[in-house]
mmCIF file of C-alpha atoms in Angstrom:
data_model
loop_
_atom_site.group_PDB
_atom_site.id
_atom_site.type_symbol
_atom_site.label_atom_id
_atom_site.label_comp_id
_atom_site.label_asym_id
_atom_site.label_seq_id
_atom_site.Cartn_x
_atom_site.Cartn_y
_atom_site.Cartn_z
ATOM 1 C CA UNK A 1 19.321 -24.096 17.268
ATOM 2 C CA UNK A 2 17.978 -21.672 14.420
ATOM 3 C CA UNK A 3 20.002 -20.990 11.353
ATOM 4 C CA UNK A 4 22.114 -18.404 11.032
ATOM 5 C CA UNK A 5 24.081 -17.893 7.674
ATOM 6 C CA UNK A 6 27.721 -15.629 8.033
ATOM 7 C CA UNK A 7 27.446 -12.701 5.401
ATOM 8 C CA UNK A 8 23.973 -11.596 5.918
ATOM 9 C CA UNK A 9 22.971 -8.393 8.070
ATOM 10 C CA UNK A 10 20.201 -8.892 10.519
ATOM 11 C CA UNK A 11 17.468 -6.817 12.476
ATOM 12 C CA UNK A 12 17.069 -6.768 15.652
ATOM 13 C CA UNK A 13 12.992 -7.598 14.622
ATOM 14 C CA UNK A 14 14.283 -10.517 13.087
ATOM 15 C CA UNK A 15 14.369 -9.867 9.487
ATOM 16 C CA UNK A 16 17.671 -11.035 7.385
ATOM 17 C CA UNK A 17 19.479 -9.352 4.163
ATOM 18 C CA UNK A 18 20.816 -11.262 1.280
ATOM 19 C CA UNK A 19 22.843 -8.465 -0.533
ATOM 20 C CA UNK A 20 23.538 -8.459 -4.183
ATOM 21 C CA UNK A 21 24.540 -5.304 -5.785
ATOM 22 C CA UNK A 22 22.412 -2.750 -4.915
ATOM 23 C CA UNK A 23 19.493 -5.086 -3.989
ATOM 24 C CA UNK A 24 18.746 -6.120 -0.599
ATOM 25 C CA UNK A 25 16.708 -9.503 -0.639
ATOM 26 C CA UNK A 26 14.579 -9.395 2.556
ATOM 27 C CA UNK A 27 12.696 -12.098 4.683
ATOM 28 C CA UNK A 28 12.347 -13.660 8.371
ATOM 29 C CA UNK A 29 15.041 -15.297 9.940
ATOM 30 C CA UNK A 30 14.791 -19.214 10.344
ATOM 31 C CA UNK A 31 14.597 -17.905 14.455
ATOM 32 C CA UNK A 32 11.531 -15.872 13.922
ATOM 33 C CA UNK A 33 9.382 -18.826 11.968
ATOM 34 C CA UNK A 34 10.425 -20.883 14.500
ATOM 35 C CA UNK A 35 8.788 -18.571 17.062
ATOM 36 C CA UNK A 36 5.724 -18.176 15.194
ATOM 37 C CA UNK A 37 4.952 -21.572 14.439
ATOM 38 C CA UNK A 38 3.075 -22.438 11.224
ATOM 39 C CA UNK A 39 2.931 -19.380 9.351
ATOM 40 C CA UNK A 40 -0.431 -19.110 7.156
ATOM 41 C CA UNK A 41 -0.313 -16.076 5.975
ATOM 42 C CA UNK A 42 2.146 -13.091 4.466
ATOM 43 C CA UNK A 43 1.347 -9.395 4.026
ATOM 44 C CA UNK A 44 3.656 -8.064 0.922
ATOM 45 C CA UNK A 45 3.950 -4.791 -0.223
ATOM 46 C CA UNK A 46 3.536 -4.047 -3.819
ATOM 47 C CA UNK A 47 5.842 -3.404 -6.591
ATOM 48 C CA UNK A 48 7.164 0.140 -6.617
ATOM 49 C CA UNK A 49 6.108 1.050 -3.088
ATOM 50 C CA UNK A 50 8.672 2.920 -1.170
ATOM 51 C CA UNK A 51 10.108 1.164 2.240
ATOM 52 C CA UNK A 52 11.733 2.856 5.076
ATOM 53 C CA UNK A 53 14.217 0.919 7.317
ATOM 54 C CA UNK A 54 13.098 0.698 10.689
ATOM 55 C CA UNK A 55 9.149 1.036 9.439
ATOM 56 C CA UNK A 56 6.533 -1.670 8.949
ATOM 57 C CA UNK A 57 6.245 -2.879 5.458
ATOM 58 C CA UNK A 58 3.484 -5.815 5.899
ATOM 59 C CA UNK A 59 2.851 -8.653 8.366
ATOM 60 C CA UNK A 60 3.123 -12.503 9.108
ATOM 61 C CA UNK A 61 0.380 -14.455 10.344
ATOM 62 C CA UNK A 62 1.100 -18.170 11.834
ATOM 63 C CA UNK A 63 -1.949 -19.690 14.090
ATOM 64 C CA UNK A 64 -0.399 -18.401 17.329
ATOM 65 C CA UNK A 65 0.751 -14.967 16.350
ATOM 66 C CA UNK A 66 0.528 -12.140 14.183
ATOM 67 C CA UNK A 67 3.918 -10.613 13.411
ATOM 68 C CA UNK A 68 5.021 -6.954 11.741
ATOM 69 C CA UNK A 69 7.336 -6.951 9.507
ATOM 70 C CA UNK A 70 9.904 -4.120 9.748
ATOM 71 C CA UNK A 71 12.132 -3.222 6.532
ATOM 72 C CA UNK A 72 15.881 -3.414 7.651
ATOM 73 C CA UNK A 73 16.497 -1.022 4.574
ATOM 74 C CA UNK A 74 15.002 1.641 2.834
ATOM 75 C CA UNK A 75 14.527 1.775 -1.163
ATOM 76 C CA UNK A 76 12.073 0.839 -3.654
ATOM 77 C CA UNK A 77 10.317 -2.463 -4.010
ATOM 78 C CA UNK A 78 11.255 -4.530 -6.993
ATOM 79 C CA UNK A 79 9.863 -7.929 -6.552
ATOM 80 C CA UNK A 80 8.044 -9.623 -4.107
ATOM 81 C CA UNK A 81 7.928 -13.239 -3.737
ATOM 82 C CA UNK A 82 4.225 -14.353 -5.135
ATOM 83 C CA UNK A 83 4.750 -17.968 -4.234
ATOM 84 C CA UNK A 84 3.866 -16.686 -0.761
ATOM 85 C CA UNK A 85 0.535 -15.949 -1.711
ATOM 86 C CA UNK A 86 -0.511 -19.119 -2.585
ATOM 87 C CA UNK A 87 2.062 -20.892 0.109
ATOM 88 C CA UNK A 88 3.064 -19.096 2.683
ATOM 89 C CA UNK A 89 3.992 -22.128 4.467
ATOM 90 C CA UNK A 90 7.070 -22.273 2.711
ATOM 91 C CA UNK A 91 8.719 -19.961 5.086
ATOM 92 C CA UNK A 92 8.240 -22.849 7.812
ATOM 93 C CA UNK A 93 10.363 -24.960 5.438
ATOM 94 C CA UNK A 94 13.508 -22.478 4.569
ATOM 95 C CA UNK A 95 12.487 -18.984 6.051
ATOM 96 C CA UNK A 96 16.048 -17.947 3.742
ATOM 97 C CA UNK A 97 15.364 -19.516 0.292
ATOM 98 C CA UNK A 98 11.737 -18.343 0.704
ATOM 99 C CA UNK A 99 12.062 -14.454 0.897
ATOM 100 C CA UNK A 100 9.635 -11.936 1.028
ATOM 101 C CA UNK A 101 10.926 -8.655 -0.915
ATOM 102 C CA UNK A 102 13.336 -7.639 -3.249
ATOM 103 C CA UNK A 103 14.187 -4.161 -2.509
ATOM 104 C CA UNK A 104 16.697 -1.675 -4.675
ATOM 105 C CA UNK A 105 18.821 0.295 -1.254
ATOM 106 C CA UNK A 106 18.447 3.813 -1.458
ATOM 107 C CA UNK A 107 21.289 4.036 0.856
ATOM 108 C CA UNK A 108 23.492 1.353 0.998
ATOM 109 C CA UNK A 109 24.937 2.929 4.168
ATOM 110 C CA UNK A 110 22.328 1.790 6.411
ATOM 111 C CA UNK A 111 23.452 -1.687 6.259
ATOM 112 C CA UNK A 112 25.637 -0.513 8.913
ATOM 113 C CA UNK A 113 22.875 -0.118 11.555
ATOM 114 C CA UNK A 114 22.027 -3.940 11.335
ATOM 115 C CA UNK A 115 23.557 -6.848 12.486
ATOM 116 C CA UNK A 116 26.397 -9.826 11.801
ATOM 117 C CA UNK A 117 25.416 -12.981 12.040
ATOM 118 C CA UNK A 118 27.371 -13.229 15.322
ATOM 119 C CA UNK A 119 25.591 -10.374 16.674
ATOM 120 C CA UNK A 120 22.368 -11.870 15.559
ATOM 121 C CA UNK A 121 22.630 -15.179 17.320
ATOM 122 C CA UNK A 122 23.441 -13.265 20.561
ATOM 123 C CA UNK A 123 20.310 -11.534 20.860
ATOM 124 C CA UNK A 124 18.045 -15.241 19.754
ATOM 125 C CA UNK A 125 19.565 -16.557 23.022
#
């Protein structure tokens, strides 16, 4: 059974949200690295560039599959995790300590068209 942690919001394309204030921390769920296997390679945005929720804002390569990655929010890109770069296996080892974006919400009110971690686990079965 993948991990699921109560308090963050979920997309259906398996990305999670870690909220804190007006920044939404963004990565894969521990369901999705589990489905792709050993992950070897991340495709980050940059600093500054402008995400849209629902459209692609870089990729995950493991050795069986390549995988989009959809923003769950929309806003500005503040930090991405670099560590990635170098090791993007660490997803494999905590997909939710080893995020991918920090994004500042343009609208916080689209937080509402992802879902609980209950809803989340329904749709991984």
């Amino acid at each position: 059974m993948s991990k699921v942690i109560e308090g963050f919001y979920y997309s259906e394309s398996h990305e999670f949200v870690k909220v804190e204030g007006n920044i939404a921390i963004v990565g894969i769920t521990d369901y999705a690295q589990q489905q792709l296997g050993n992950v070897v390679y991340v495709d980050m945005p940059e600093v500054d560039d402008e995400v849209s929720q629902g459209e692609d804002f870089g990729a995950v390569e493991s050795v069986k599959a390549a995988s989009d990655l959809i923003s769950p929010v929309s806003g500005t890109v503040v930090e991405v995790n670099t560590a990635l770069e170098e090791h993007p296996e660490l997803i494999n080892e905590d997909a939710f300590e080893n995020w991918i974006m920090k994004v500042e919400m343009s609208d916080a009110g689209e937080l509402a068209n992802l879902l609980d971690a209950k809803g989340y686990e329904a749709i991984c079965h």
